[in-house]
Coordinates of C-alpha atoms in Angstrom, one line a residue:
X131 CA -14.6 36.9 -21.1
X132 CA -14.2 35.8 -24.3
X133 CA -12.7 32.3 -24.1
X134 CA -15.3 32.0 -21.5
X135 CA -18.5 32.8 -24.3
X136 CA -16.2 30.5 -26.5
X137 CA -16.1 27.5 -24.2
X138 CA -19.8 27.8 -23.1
X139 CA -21.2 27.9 -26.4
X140 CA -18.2 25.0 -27.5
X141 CA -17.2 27.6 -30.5
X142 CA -13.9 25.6 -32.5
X143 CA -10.8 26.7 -32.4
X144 CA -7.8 26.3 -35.2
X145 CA -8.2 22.8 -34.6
X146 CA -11.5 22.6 -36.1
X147 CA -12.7 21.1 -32.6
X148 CA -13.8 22.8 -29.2
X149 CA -14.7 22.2 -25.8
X150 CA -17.9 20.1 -27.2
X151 CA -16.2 17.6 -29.3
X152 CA -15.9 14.2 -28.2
X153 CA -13.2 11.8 -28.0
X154 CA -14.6 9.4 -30.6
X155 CA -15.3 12.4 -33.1
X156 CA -11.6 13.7 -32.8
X157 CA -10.5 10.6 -33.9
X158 CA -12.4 10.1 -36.4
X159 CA -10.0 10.9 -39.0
X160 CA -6.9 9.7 -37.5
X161 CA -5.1 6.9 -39.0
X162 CA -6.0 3.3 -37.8
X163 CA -4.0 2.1 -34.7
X164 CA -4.1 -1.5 -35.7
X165 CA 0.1 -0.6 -35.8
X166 CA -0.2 1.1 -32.1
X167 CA 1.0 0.1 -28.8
X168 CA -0.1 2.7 -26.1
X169 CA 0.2 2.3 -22.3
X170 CA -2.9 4.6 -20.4
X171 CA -2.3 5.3 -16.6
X172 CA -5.0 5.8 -14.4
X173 CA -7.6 3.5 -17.1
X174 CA -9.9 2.1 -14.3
X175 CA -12.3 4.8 -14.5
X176 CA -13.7 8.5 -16.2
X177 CA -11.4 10.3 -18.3
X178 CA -8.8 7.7 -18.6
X179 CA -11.4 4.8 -19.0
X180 CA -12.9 6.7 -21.7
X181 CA -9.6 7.5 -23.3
X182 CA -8.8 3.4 -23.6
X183 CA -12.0 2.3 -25.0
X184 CA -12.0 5.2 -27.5
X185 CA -8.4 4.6 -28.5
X186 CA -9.2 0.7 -28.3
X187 CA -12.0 1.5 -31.0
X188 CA -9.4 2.9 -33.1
X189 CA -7.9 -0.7 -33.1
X190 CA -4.7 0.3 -30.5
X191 CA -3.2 -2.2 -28.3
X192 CA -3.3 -0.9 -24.9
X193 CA -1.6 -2.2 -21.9
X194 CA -3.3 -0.6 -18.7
X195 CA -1.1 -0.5 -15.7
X196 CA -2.7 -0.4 -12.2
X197 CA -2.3 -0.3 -8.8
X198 CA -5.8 -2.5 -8.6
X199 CA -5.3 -5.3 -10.8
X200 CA -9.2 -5.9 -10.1
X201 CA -10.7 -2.6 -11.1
X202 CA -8.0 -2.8 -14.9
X203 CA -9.8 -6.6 -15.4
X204 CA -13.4 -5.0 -15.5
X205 CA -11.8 -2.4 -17.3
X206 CA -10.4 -4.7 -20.0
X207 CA -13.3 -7.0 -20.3
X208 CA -16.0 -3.3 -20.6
X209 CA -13.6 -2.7 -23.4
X210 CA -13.9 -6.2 -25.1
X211 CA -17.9 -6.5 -24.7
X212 CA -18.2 -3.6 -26.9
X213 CA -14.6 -4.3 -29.2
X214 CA -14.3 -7.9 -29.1
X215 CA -11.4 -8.2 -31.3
X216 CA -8.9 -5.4 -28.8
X217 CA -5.7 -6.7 -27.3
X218 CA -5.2 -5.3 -24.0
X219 CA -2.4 -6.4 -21.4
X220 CA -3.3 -5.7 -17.5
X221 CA -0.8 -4.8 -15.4
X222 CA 0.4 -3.7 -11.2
X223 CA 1.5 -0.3 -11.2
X224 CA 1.4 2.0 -8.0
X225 CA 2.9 5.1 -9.5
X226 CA 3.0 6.5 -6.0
X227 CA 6.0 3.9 -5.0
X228 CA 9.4 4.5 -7.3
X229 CA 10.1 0.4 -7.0
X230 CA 6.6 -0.7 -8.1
X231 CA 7.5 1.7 -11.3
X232 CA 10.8 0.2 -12.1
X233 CA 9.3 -3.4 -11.3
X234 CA 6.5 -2.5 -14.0
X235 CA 8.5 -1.3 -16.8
X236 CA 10.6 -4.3 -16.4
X237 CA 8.1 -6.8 -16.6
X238 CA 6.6 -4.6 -20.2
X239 CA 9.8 -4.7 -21.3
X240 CA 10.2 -8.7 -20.8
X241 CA 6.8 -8.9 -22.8
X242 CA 9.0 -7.6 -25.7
X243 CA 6.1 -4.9 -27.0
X244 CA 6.8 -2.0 -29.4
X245 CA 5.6 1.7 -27.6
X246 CA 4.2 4.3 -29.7
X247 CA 2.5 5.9 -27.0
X248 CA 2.8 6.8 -23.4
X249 CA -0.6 8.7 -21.9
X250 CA 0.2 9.7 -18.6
X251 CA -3.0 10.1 -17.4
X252 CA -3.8 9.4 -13.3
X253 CA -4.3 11.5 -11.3
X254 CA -4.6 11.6 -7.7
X255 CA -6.5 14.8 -5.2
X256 CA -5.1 13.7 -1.6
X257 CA -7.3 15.4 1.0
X258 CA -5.4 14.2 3.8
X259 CA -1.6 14.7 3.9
X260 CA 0.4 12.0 3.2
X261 CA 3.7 10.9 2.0
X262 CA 4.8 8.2 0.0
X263 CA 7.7 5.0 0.8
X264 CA 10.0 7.2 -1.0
X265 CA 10.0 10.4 1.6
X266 CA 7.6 12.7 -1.0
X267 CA 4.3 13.6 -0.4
X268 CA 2.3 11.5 -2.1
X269 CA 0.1 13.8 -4.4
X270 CA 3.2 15.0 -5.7
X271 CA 4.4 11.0 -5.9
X272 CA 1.4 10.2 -7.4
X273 CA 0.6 12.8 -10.0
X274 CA 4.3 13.9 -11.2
X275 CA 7.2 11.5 -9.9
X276 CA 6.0 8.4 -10.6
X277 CA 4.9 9.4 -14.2
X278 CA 8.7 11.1 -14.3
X279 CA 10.4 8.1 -13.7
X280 CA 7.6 6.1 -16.1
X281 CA 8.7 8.2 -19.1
X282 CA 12.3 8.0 -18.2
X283 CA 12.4 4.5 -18.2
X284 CA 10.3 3.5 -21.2
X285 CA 11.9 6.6 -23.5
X286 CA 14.9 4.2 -24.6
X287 CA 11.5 1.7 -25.9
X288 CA 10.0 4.5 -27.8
X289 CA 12.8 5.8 -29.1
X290 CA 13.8 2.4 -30.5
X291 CA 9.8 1.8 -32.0
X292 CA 10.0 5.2 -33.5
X293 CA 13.3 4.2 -35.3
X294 CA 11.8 0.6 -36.4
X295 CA 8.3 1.7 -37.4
X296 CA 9.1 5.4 -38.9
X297 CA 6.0 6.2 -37.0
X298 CA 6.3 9.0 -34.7
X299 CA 6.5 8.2 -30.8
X300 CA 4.1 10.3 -29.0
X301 CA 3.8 11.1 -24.9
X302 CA 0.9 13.0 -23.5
X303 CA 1.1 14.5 -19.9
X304 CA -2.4 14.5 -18.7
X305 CA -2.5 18.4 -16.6
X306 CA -5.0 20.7 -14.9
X307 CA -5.3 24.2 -15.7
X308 CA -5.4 24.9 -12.1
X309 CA -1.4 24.0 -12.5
X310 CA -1.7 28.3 -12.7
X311 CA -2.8 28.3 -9.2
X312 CA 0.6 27.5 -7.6
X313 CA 3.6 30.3 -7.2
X314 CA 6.4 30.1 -5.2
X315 CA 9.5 28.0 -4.6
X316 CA 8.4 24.7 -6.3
X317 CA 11.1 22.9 -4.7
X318 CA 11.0 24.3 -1.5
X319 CA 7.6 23.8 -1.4
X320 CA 7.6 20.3 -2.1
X321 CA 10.5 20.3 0.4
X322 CA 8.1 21.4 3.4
X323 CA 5.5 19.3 2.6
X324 CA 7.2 16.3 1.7
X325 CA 8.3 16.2 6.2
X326 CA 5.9 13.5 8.1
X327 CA 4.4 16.7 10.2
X328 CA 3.8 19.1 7.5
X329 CA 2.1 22.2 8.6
X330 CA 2.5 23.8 5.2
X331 CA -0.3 21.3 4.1
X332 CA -2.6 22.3 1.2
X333 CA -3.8 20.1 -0.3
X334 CA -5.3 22.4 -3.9
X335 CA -1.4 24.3 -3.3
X336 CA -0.5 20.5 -3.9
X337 CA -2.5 19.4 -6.4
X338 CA -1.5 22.6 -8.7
X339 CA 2.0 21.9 -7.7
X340 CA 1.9 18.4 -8.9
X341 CA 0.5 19.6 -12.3
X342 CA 2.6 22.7 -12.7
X343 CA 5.0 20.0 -12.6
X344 CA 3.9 18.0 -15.4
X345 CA 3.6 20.9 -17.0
X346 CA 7.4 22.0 -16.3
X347 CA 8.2 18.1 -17.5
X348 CA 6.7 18.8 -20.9
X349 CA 8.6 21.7 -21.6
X350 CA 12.0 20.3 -20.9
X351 CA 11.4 17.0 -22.2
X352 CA 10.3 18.1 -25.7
X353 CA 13.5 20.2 -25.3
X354 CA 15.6 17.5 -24.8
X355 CA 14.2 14.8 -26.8
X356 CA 14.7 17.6 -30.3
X357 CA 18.3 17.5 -28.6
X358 CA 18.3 13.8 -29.0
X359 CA 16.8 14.2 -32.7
X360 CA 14.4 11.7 -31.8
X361 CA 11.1 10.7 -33.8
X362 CA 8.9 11.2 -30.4
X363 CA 6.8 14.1 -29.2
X364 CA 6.0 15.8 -26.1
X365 CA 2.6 17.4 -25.4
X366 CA 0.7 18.3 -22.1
X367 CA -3.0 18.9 -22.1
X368 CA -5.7 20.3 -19.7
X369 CA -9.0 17.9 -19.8
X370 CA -11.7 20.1 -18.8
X371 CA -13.2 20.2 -14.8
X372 CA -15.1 17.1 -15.2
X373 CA -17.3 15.3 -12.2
X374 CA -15.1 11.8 -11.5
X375 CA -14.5 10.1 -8.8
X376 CA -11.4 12.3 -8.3
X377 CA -13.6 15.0 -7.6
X378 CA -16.4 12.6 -6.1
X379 CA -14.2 11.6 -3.0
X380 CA -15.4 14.7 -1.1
X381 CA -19.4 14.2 -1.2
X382 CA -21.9 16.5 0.7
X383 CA -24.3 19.2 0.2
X384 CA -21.6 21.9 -0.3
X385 CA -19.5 20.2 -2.6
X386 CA -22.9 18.8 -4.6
X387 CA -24.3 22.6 -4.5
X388 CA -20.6 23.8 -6.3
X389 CA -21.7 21.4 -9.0
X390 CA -25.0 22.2 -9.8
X391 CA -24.1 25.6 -10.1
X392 CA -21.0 24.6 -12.3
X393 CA -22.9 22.2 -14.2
X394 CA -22.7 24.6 -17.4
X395 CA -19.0 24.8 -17.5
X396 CA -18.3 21.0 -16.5
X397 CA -17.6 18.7 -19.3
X398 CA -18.5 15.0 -19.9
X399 CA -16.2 12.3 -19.6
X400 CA -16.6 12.3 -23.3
X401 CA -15.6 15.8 -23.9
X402 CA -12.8 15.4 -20.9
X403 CA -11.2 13.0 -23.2
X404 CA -11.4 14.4 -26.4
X405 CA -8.0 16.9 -26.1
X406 CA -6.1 14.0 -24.9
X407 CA -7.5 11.7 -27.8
X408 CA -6.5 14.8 -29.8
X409 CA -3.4 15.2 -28.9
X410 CA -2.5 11.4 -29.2
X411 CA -3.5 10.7 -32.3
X412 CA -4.5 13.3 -34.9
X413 CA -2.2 13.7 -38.2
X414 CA -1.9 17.3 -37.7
X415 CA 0.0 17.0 -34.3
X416 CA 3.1 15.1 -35.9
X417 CA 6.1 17.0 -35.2
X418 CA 4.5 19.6 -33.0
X419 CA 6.2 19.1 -29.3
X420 CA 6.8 21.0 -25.7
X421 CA 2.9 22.7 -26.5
X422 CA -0.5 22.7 -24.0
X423 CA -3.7 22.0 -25.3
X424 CA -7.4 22.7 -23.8
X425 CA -10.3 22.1 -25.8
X426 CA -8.5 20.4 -28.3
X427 CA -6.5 23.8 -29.4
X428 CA -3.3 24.9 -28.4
X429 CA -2.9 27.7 -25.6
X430 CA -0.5 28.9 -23.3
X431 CA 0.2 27.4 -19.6
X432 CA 1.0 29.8 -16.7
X433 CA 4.0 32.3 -16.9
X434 CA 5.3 29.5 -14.5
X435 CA 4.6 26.9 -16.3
X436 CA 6.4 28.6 -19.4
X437 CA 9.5 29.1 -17.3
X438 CA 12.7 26.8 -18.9
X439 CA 14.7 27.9 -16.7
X440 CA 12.4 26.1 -13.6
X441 CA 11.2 23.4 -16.3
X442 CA 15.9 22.5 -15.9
X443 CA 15.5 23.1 -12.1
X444 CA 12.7 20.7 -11.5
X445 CA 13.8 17.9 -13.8
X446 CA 17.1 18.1 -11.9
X447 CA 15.5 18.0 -9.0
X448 CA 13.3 15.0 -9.9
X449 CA 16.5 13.2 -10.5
X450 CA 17.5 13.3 -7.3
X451 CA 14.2 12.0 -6.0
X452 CA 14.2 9.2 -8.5
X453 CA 17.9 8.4 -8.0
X454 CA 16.8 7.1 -3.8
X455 CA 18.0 10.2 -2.3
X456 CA 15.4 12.5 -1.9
X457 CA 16.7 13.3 1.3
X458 CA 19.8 15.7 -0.2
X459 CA 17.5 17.7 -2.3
X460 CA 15.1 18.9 0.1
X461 CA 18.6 19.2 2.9
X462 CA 19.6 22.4 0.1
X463 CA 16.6 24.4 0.6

């Protein structure tokens, strides 16, 4: 009850920020980014459009991958009308399709770019099932996957700006708090629904699935990249419950009616942005890793969520699905 009288009245936590603050006035005291690559999924529109132009205010050059190469222009050139001096690079990405995800980091990569940060921000709320080219159904694809093999890829490019810059690399996993709605057998789960004629469907059960998993990545990344010794950070955040078009692709009276009454509790795009602007960039964060942030202040995921022993048995897992043999994993359960 308390958190709750906390974030309604936007109270700050350690921080010195809350569920009020804006992305523009977290950064306000971070370092300038003239020095910054960063790569934004999911940039076309609310939180992650937001996230770009604020970061892009900041001076960061920011490459914005997506799977409409139309919607990142008029995101690039909303960007440059208001910053007319920011670099930004526009790229095809489908993070929903394992090729178009290798095909992307090798064309960054042949662009010979320094990468100092990685959001991983898209998101994607599939209402009807589906499943992707790769056999997995395509929330999960879409959400955790793709952004899997993303980081995996580009780590070695981080790793390798972190070493040449002395700046600390820094990846942000873009979650949902309602990654606490799913329990269960993650992989078997996944397993069920990932067949062409799932009648296991749920689409919210998959949707907190896909973010328990980038929950579960965050933990056992930062745990293996302070293996590695290397100069980059880990950190998964929770944006607030914010009205985009994520949210906006099931319109009617009901869903309109849940908002109204919500309205006090739902956040701005401003607001949604400000943890992961936060997280990204502020001077206190360096060296902190493998953590989850709402409202700008570190908390606690779900008991699931804070499982290692799962974070191991999903990343193995993923793997497998990454490696073109999804096929065997979902055969063992």
């Amino acid at each position: 009850m308390l958190e709750s009288v906390k974030y309604l009245i936007g109270s700050v936590g350690p921080s010195g920020y809350g569920s009020k603050s804006t992305a523009e006035q977290v950064t306000d005291s971070c370092p300038n980014l003239r020095s910054v690559t960063a790569i934004i999924t999911g940039a076309t529109s609310g939180i992650g459009a937001e996230t770009a132009r604020v970061l892009a205010k900041r001076g960061a050059k920011l490459v914005l991958p997506a799977r409409s190469i139309k919607a990142a222009e008029e995101a690039k050139t909303r960007i440059i009308s208001e910053f007319p001096d920011s670099e930004i690079v526009v790229m095809a990405l489908d993070l929903s399709s394992l090729t178009s995800v290798r095909n992307f980091v090798s064309e960054f990569e042949s662009l010979n770019l320094s990468l100092n940060l990685l959001i991983n921000n898209a998101g994607k709320f599939a209402h009807e099932h589906a499943i992707s080219e790769d056999g997995i159904e395509m929330t999960f694809a879409t959400n955790y996957l793709g952004h899997f093999l993303l980081t995996k890829l580009l780590l070695n490019k981080m790793i390798q700006t972190a070493e040449a810059t002395g700046v600390q690399g820094r990846i942000v996993n873009v979650s949902s708090a309602i990654h606490g709605w799913f329990s269960g057998d993650t992989i078997r789960y996944l397993g069920e629904i990932s067949r062409s004629r799932s009648s296991q469907y749920d689409e919210t059960r998959a949707y907190a699935l896909s973010k328990l998993a980038n929950v579960l990545h965050t933990k056992e990344l930062a745990r293996r990249l302070r293996e590695m010794e290397a100069n980059v950070t880990v950190n998964c955040v929770h944006p607030g419950i914010v009205r985009t078009r994520l949210t906006r692709e099931r319109e009617g009276l009901a869903t309109d009616l849940v908002f109204l009454l919500a309205s006090k509790l739902l956040k701005t795009i401003p607001q949604a942005a400000a943890t992961t602007c936060y997280v990204a960039t502020h001077p206190k964060l360096i060296g902190v890793s493998g953590k989850y942030f709402a409202d700008c202040n570190e908390t606690s995921p779900s008991k699931l969520g804070s499982n290692s022993v799962e974070a191991d048995r999903l990343w193995s897992a993923s793997e497998v699905m990454v490696s073109k043999d999804s096929g065997a994993i979902f055969a063992d359960h």
